[in-house]
mmCIF file of N, CA and C in Angstrom:
data_model
loop_
_atom_site.group_PDB
_atom_site.id
_atom_site.type_symbol
_atom_site.label_atom_id
_atom_site.label_comp_id
_atom_site.label_asym_id
_atom_site.label_seq_id
_atom_site.Cartn_x
_atom_site.Cartn_y
_atom_site.Cartn_z
ATOM 1 N N MET A 1 -48.033 -17.413 -1.101
ATOM 2 C CA MET A 1 -49.489 -16.902 -0.459
ATOM 3 C C MET A 1 -49.170 -16.037 0.512
ATOM 4 N N ALA A 2 -47.902 -15.914 1.109
ATOM 5 C CA ALA A 2 -47.683 -15.031 2.305
ATOM 6 C C ALA A 2 -48.210 -13.577 2.314
ATOM 7 N N GLY A 3 -48.270 -13.054 1.146
ATOM 8 C CA GLY A 3 -48.673 -11.692 0.916
ATOM 9 C C GLY A 3 -50.464 -11.734 0.742
ATOM 10 N N VAL A 4 -51.132 -12.847 0.697
ATOM 11 C CA VAL A 4 -52.272 -12.777 0.325
ATOM 12 C C VAL A 4 -53.235 -12.823 1.625
ATOM 13 N N PRO A 5 -54.021 -11.756 1.883
ATOM 14 C CA PRO A 5 -54.701 -11.977 3.198
ATOM 15 C C PRO A 5 -55.412 -12.912 3.306
ATOM 16 N N THR A 6 -55.738 -13.753 4.613
ATOM 17 C CA THR A 6 -56.224 -14.833 4.637
ATOM 18 C C THR A 6 -57.866 -14.582 4.433
ATOM 19 N N SER A 7 -58.438 -13.615 4.831
ATOM 20 C CA SER A 7 -59.697 -13.103 4.277
ATOM 21 C C SER A 7 -60.083 -13.362 2.909
ATOM 22 N N VAL A 8 -59.038 -12.887 2.117
ATOM 23 C CA VAL A 8 -59.225 -13.271 0.567
ATOM 24 C C VAL A 8 -59.167 -14.778 0.104
ATOM 25 N N ILE A 9 -58.340 -15.444 0.884
ATOM 26 C CA ILE A 9 -58.080 -16.863 0.471
ATOM 27 C C ILE A 9 -59.714 -17.532 1.032
ATOM 28 N N ALA A 10 -59.762 -17.303 2.008
ATOM 29 C CA ALA A 10 -61.138 -17.945 2.540
ATOM 30 C C ALA A 10 -62.421 -17.652 1.471
ATOM 31 N N ALA A 11 -62.754 -16.471 1.286
ATOM 32 C CA ALA A 11 -63.749 -16.063 0.509
ATOM 33 C C ALA A 11 -63.589 -16.625 -0.744
ATOM 34 N N THR A 12 -62.333 -16.679 -1.303
ATOM 35 C CA THR A 12 -62.241 -17.118 -2.725
ATOM 36 C C THR A 12 -62.340 -18.706 -2.800
ATOM 37 N N GLY A 13 -61.892 -19.492 -1.688
ATOM 38 C CA GLY A 13 -62.465 -21.050 -1.392
ATOM 39 C C GLY A 13 -63.859 -21.182 -1.847
ATOM 40 N N LEU A 14 -64.706 -20.311 -0.916
ATOM 41 C CA LEU A 14 -66.108 -20.608 -1.090
ATOM 42 C C LEU A 14 -66.814 -20.203 -2.334
ATOM 43 N N VAL A 15 -66.327 -19.064 -2.891
ATOM 44 C CA VAL A 15 -66.693 -18.677 -4.001
ATOM 45 C C VAL A 15 -66.300 -19.576 -5.414
ATOM 46 N N GLY A 16 -64.968 -19.881 -5.133
ATOM 47 C CA GLY A 16 -64.403 -20.702 -6.242
ATOM 48 C C GLY A 16 -64.657 -21.973 -6.245
ATOM 49 N N GLY A 17 -64.949 -22.801 -4.993
ATOM 50 C CA GLY A 17 -65.406 -24.120 -5.040
ATOM 51 C C GLY A 17 -66.953 -24.322 -5.562
ATOM 52 N N TYR A 18 -67.822 -23.174 -5.331
ATOM 53 C CA TYR A 18 -69.064 -23.197 -5.808
ATOM 54 C C TYR A 18 -68.819 -23.281 -7.292
ATOM 55 N N ALA A 19 -68.274 -22.258 -7.795
ATOM 56 C CA ALA A 19 -68.003 -21.939 -9.206
ATOM 57 C C ALA A 19 -67.595 -23.058 -9.975
ATOM 58 N N THR A 20 -66.656 -23.695 -9.342
ATOM 59 C CA THR A 20 -66.021 -25.035 -9.946
ATOM 60 C C THR A 20 -67.156 -26.173 -9.841
ATOM 61 N N ALA A 21 -67.791 -26.438 -8.993
ATOM 62 C CA ALA A 21 -68.758 -27.406 -8.954
ATOM 63 C C ALA A 21 -69.686 -27.156 -10.219
ATOM 64 N N ARG A 22 -70.177 -25.724 -9.852
ATOM 65 C CA ARG A 22 -71.348 -25.389 -10.943
ATOM 66 C C ARG A 22 -70.693 -25.519 -12.297
ATOM 67 N N TRP A 23 -69.922 -25.113 -12.813
ATOM 68 C CA TRP A 23 -69.232 -24.819 -14.293
ATOM 69 C C TRP A 23 -68.721 -26.108 -14.585
ATOM 70 N N THR A 24 -68.042 -26.894 -13.924
ATOM 71 C CA THR A 24 -67.521 -28.249 -14.277
ATOM 72 C C THR A 24 -68.726 -29.144 -14.415
ATOM 73 N N ARG A 25 -69.761 -29.091 -13.498
ATOM 74 C CA ARG A 25 -70.774 -29.985 -13.187
ATOM 75 C C ARG A 25 -70.215 -31.272 -12.566
ATOM 76 N N LYS A 26 -69.134 -31.086 -11.678
ATOM 77 C CA LYS A 26 -68.493 -32.344 -10.847
ATOM 78 C C LYS A 26 -68.362 -31.763 -9.577
ATOM 79 N N ARG A 27 -69.294 -32.075 -8.745
ATOM 80 C CA ARG A 27 -69.295 -31.487 -7.359
ATOM 81 C C ARG A 27 -67.990 -31.936 -6.583
ATOM 82 N N PRO A 28 -67.459 -33.132 -6.793
ATOM 83 C CA PRO A 28 -66.119 -33.520 -6.200
ATOM 84 C C PRO A 28 -65.015 -32.415 -6.242
ATOM 85 N N LEU A 29 -65.078 -32.115 -7.654
ATOM 86 C CA LEU A 29 -63.896 -30.950 -7.980
ATOM 87 C C LEU A 29 -64.214 -29.805 -7.403
ATOM 88 N N GLY A 30 -65.462 -29.401 -7.158
ATOM 89 C CA GLY A 30 -65.807 -28.110 -6.349
ATOM 90 C C GLY A 30 -65.251 -28.339 -5.020
ATOM 91 N N GLY A 31 -65.304 -29.546 -4.216
ATOM 92 C CA GLY A 31 -65.245 -29.729 -2.979
ATOM 93 C C GLY A 31 -63.682 -29.686 -2.800
ATOM 94 N N VAL A 32 -62.844 -30.272 -3.664
ATOM 95 C CA VAL A 32 -61.340 -30.090 -3.640
ATOM 96 C C VAL A 32 -61.123 -28.613 -3.669
ATOM 97 N N ALA A 33 -61.573 -27.850 -4.451
ATOM 98 C CA ALA A 33 -61.383 -26.322 -4.595
ATOM 99 C C ALA A 33 -61.393 -25.640 -3.104
ATOM 100 N N LEU A 34 -62.683 -25.964 -2.749
ATOM 101 C CA LEU A 34 -63.219 -25.606 -1.332
ATOM 102 C C LEU A 34 -62.091 -26.096 -0.139
ATOM 103 N N ALA A 35 -61.769 -27.387 -0.315
ATOM 104 C CA ALA A 35 -60.956 -27.869 0.717
ATOM 105 C C ALA A 35 -59.593 -27.343 0.809
ATOM 106 N N ALA A 36 -58.894 -27.292 -0.635
ATOM 107 C CA ALA A 36 -57.500 -26.631 -0.788
ATOM 108 C C ALA A 36 -57.464 -25.197 -0.070
ATOM 109 N N ALA A 37 -58.356 -24.312 -0.563
ATOM 110 C CA ALA A 37 -58.270 -23.139 -0.141
ATOM 111 C C ALA A 37 -58.542 -23.174 1.454
ATOM 112 N N GLY A 38 -59.378 -23.684 1.671
ATOM 113 C CA GLY A 38 -59.866 -24.039 3.369
ATOM 114 C C GLY A 38 -58.350 -24.195 4.210
ATOM 115 N N ALA A 39 -57.615 -25.269 3.632
ATOM 116 C CA ALA A 39 -56.539 -25.612 4.110
ATOM 117 C C ALA A 39 -55.361 -24.613 4.190
ATOM 118 N N VAL A 40 -55.272 -23.901 2.976
ATOM 119 C CA VAL A 40 -54.500 -22.816 3.054
ATOM 120 C C VAL A 40 -54.889 -21.385 3.999
ATOM 121 N N ALA A 41 -55.880 -21.360 3.995
ATOM 122 C CA ALA A 41 -56.453 -20.404 5.069
ATOM 123 C C ALA A 41 -56.235 -20.681 6.314
ATOM 124 N N ALA A 42 -56.535 -21.842 6.751
ATOM 125 C CA ALA A 42 -56.254 -22.363 8.029
ATOM 126 C C ALA A 42 -54.707 -22.283 8.418
ATOM 127 N N LYS A 43 -53.947 -22.678 7.618
ATOM 128 C CA LYS A 43 -52.792 -22.788 7.851
ATOM 129 C C LYS A 43 -52.160 -21.006 8.308
ATOM 130 N N GLY A 44 -52.638 -20.120 7.271
ATOM 131 C CA GLY A 44 -52.281 -18.682 7.568
ATOM 132 C C GLY A 44 -52.914 -18.488 8.949
ATOM 133 N N TRP A 45 -54.244 -18.731 9.204
ATOM 134 C CA TRP A 45 -54.756 -18.404 10.486
ATOM 135 C C TRP A 45 -53.963 -18.923 11.639
ATOM 136 N N GLN A 46 -53.344 -20.191 11.611
ATOM 137 C CA GLN A 46 -52.546 -20.431 12.733
ATOM 138 C C GLN A 46 -51.483 -20.076 12.755
ATOM 139 N N GLU A 47 -50.627 -19.584 11.632
ATOM 140 C CA GLU A 47 -49.341 -19.071 11.742
ATOM 141 C C GLU A 47 -49.544 -17.613 12.182
ATOM 142 N N LYS A 48 -50.632 -16.895 11.830
ATOM 143 C CA LYS A 48 -50.712 -15.552 12.280
ATOM 144 C C LYS A 48 -51.471 -15.208 13.598
ATOM 145 N N ALA A 49 -52.471 -16.079 14.003
ATOM 146 C CA ALA A 49 -52.990 -15.845 15.347
ATOM 147 C C ALA A 49 -53.144 -17.283 16.311
ATOM 148 N N GLY A 50 -52.465 -18.377 15.808
ATOM 149 C CA GLY A 50 -52.651 -19.428 16.860
ATOM 150 C C GLY A 50 -53.717 -20.270 16.301
ATOM 151 N N ASN A 51 -53.431 -21.319 17.365
ATOM 152 C CA ASN A 51 -54.462 -22.613 17.023
ATOM 153 C C ASN A 51 -55.956 -22.371 17.225
ATOM 154 N N ALA A 52 -56.182 -21.482 18.487
ATOM 155 C CA ALA A 52 -57.694 -21.356 18.757
ATOM 156 C C ALA A 52 -58.245 -20.609 17.715
ATOM 157 N N THR A 53 -57.503 -19.693 17.212
ATOM 158 C CA THR A 53 -58.392 -18.595 16.247
ATOM 159 C C THR A 53 -58.419 -19.545 15.076
ATOM 160 N N ALA A 54 -57.558 -20.318 14.591
ATOM 161 C CA ALA A 54 -57.419 -20.846 13.375
ATOM 162 C C ALA A 54 -58.692 -22.098 13.516
ATOM 163 N N ALA A 55 -58.835 -22.590 14.744
ATOM 164 C CA ALA A 55 -59.764 -23.579 14.900
ATOM 165 C C ALA A 55 -61.290 -22.912 14.762
ATOM 166 N N VAL A 56 -61.601 -21.876 15.300
ATOM 167 C CA VAL A 56 -62.882 -20.894 15.297
ATOM 168 C C VAL A 56 -62.980 -20.610 13.675
ATOM 169 N N LEU A 57 -62.259 -20.166 13.313
ATOM 170 C CA LEU A 57 -62.308 -19.775 11.925
ATOM 171 C C LEU A 57 -62.501 -20.838 10.875
ATOM 172 N N SER A 58 -61.675 -21.927 11.151
ATOM 173 C CA SER A 58 -61.954 -23.184 10.143
ATOM 174 C C SER A 58 -63.584 -23.683 10.638
ATOM 175 N N GLY A 59 -63.908 -23.699 11.702
ATOM 176 C CA GLY A 59 -65.472 -23.955 12.158
ATOM 177 C C GLY A 59 -66.091 -23.021 11.266
ATOM 178 N N ALA A 60 -65.817 -21.938 11.245
ATOM 179 C CA ALA A 60 -67.014 -20.985 10.571
ATOM 180 C C ALA A 60 -66.649 -21.148 8.913
ATOM 181 N N TYR A 61 -65.771 -21.398 8.554
ATOM 182 C CA TYR A 61 -65.554 -21.904 6.952
ATOM 183 C C TYR A 61 -66.495 -22.899 6.774
ATOM 184 N N VAL A 62 -66.352 -24.066 7.618
ATOM 185 C CA VAL A 62 -67.203 -25.220 7.320
ATOM 186 C C VAL A 62 -68.592 -25.061 7.528
ATOM 187 N N ALA A 63 -68.950 -24.241 8.714
ATOM 188 C CA ALA A 63 -70.397 -23.833 8.951
ATOM 189 C C ALA A 63 -71.073 -22.967 7.743
ATOM 190 N N ALA A 64 -70.056 -21.779 6.985
ATOM 191 C CA ALA A 64 -70.628 -21.299 6.097
ATOM 192 C C ALA A 64 -70.803 -21.936 4.685
ATOM 193 N N PHE A 65 -70.375 -22.915 4.233
ATOM 194 C CA PHE A 65 -70.404 -23.874 3.448
ATOM 195 C C PHE A 65 -71.479 -24.680 3.599
ATOM 196 N N ALA A 66 -71.790 -25.207 4.645
ATOM 197 C CA ALA A 66 -73.221 -25.858 5.224
ATOM 198 C C ALA A 66 -74.060 -24.785 5.179
ATOM 199 N N GLY A 67 -74.344 -23.632 5.513
ATOM 200 C CA GLY A 67 -75.184 -22.913 5.722
ATOM 201 C C GLY A 67 -75.609 -22.294 4.484
ATOM 202 N N SER A 68 -74.662 -22.401 3.599
ATOM 203 C CA SER A 68 -75.030 -21.598 2.067
ATOM 204 C C SER A 68 -76.106 -22.390 1.571
ATOM 205 N N HIS A 69 -76.144 -23.826 1.852
ATOM 206 C CA HIS A 69 -77.343 -24.653 1.086
ATOM 207 C C HIS A 69 -78.441 -24.365 1.678
ATOM 208 N N PRO A 70 -78.841 -24.252 2.818
ATOM 209 C CA PRO A 70 -80.390 -23.686 2.989
ATOM 210 C C PRO A 70 -80.740 -22.202 2.851
ATOM 211 N N LEU A 71 -79.573 -21.410 3.038
ATOM 212 C CA LEU A 71 -79.894 -20.020 2.417
ATOM 213 C C LEU A 71 -79.897 -19.841 0.982
ATOM 214 N N ALA A 72 -79.441 -20.786 0.297
ATOM 215 C CA ALA A 72 -79.760 -20.729 -1.089
ATOM 216 C C ALA A 72 -81.274 -21.134 -1.653
ATOM 217 N N LYS A 73 -81.775 -21.673 -0.620
ATOM 218 C CA LYS A 73 -83.284 -22.040 -0.911
ATOM 219 C C LYS A 73 -84.010 -20.895 -0.783
ATOM 220 N N LYS A 74 -83.414 -19.942 -0.129
ATOM 221 C CA LYS A 74 -84.404 -18.593 0.344
ATOM 222 C C LYS A 74 -84.129 -17.389 -0.619
ATOM 223 N N ILE A 75 -82.594 -17.189 -0.895
ATOM 224 C CA ILE A 75 -82.294 -16.216 -1.616
ATOM 225 C C ILE A 75 -81.661 -16.339 -2.989
ATOM 226 N N GLY A 76 -81.220 -17.587 -3.219
ATOM 227 C CA GLY A 76 -80.647 -18.037 -4.197
ATOM 228 C C GLY A 76 -79.276 -18.658 -4.291
ATOM 229 N N ALA A 77 -78.747 -19.259 -5.209
ATOM 230 C CA ALA A 77 -77.480 -19.929 -4.925
ATOM 231 C C ALA A 77 -76.158 -18.909 -4.783
ATOM 232 N N TRP A 78 -76.022 -18.218 -5.782
ATOM 233 C CA TRP A 78 -75.009 -17.125 -6.111
ATOM 234 C C TRP A 78 -75.064 -15.993 -4.838
ATOM 235 N N PRO A 79 -76.129 -15.524 -4.783
ATOM 236 C CA PRO A 79 -76.386 -14.541 -3.572
ATOM 237 C C PRO A 79 -75.920 -15.244 -1.914
ATOM 238 N N ALA A 80 -76.468 -16.558 -1.749
ATOM 239 C CA ALA A 80 -76.020 -17.161 -0.672
ATOM 240 C C ALA A 80 -74.403 -17.363 -0.609
ATOM 241 N N VAL A 81 -73.990 -17.850 -1.643
ATOM 242 C CA VAL A 81 -72.441 -18.276 -1.698
ATOM 243 C C VAL A 81 -71.848 -16.795 -1.262
ATOM 244 N N PHE A 82 -72.256 -15.881 -1.975
ATOM 245 C CA PHE A 82 -71.359 -14.486 -1.678
ATOM 246 C C PHE A 82 -71.690 -14.069 -0.040
ATOM 247 N N ALA A 83 -72.880 -13.974 0.155
ATOM 248 C CA ALA A 83 -73.229 -13.815 1.640
ATOM 249 C C ALA A 83 -72.365 -14.523 2.588
ATOM 250 N N VAL A 84 -72.246 -15.874 2.586
ATOM 251 C CA VAL A 84 -71.437 -16.714 3.336
ATOM 252 C C VAL A 84 -69.969 -16.396 3.358
ATOM 253 N N ALA A 85 -69.566 -16.287 2.080
ATOM 254 C CA ALA A 85 -68.068 -15.872 1.719
ATOM 255 C C ALA A 85 -67.769 -14.408 2.499
ATOM 256 N N GLY A 86 -68.724 -13.447 2.197
ATOM 257 C CA GLY A 86 -68.464 -12.387 2.915
ATOM 258 C C GLY A 86 -68.382 -12.400 4.391
ATOM 259 N N GLY A 87 -69.347 -13.133 4.818
ATOM 260 C CA GLY A 87 -69.188 -13.288 6.462
ATOM 261 C C GLY A 87 -67.857 -13.968 7.052
ATOM 262 N N VAL A 88 -67.314 -14.933 6.202
ATOM 263 C CA VAL A 88 -66.120 -15.732 6.670
ATOM 264 C C VAL A 88 -65.097 -14.629 6.348
ATOM 265 N N ALA A 89 -65.101 -14.030 5.343
ATOM 266 C CA ALA A 89 -63.798 -12.968 4.962
ATOM 267 C C ALA A 89 -63.833 -11.824 6.261
ATOM 268 N N LEU A 90 -65.040 -11.191 6.487
ATOM 269 C CA LEU A 90 -65.101 -10.175 7.681
ATOM 270 C C LEU A 90 -64.764 -10.816 8.963
ATOM 271 N N ALA A 91 -64.810 -12.226 8.936
ATOM 272 C CA ALA A 91 -64.426 -12.801 10.645
ATOM 273 C C ALA A 91 -63.039 -12.832 10.649
ATOM 274 N N SER A 92 -62.497 -13.372 9.261
ATOM 275 C CA SER A 92 -60.981 -13.358 9.160
ATOM 276 C C SER A 92 -60.206 -12.195 9.387
ATOM 277 N N TRP A 93 -60.689 -11.353 8.659
ATOM 278 C CA TRP A 93 -60.082 -9.897 8.723
ATOM 279 C C TRP A 93 -60.171 -9.367 10.217
ATOM 280 N N VAL A 94 -61.172 -9.447 10.732
ATOM 281 C CA VAL A 94 -61.565 -9.021 12.058
ATOM 282 C C VAL A 94 -60.246 -9.864 13.096
ATOM 283 N N ALA A 95 -60.206 -11.063 12.929
ATOM 284 C CA ALA A 95 -59.460 -11.856 13.654
ATOM 285 C C ALA A 95 -57.941 -11.994 13.678
ATOM 286 N N VAL A 96 -57.902 -11.825 12.379
ATOM 287 C CA VAL A 96 -56.494 -12.086 11.900
ATOM 288 C C VAL A 96 -55.796 -10.851 10.860
ATOM 289 N N ASP A 97 -56.286 -10.472 9.905
ATOM 290 C CA ASP A 97 -55.541 -9.573 8.860
ATOM 291 C C ASP A 97 -55.500 -8.428 9.446
ATOM 292 N N ARG A 98 -56.321 -7.743 10.211
ATOM 293 C CA ARG A 98 -56.410 -6.309 10.368
ATOM 294 C C ARG A 98 -54.999 -6.171 11.446
ATOM 295 N N ARG A 99 -54.342 -7.296 12.038
ATOM 296 C CA ARG A 99 -53.490 -7.023 12.914
ATOM 297 C C ARG A 99 -52.237 -6.600 12.418
ATOM 298 N N LYS A 100 -52.011 -6.826 11.045
ATOM 299 C CA LYS A 100 -50.728 -6.258 10.551
ATOM 300 C C LYS A 100 -50.402 -4.841 10.958
#
């Protein structure tokens, strides 16, 4: 996964976690996908930008997951997931990926 930008990994984790939970109807399985991608992204953030950046972006990842739920009540589930995934991807790109 060394060549995959962390922004892509994080966004894929948020979208993929929701998609997995929705299509399998097994929320814990979606959580596994979400957590696995989050762990891979966090490792990349730490390696590329250090502990502080990794901690902030990991917090943003978790906050995006949590924030997607109330946002979904206002704009719908898929739009909310795409919105928060885009926000985390942008933050990751700005803080880490554009440095290459």
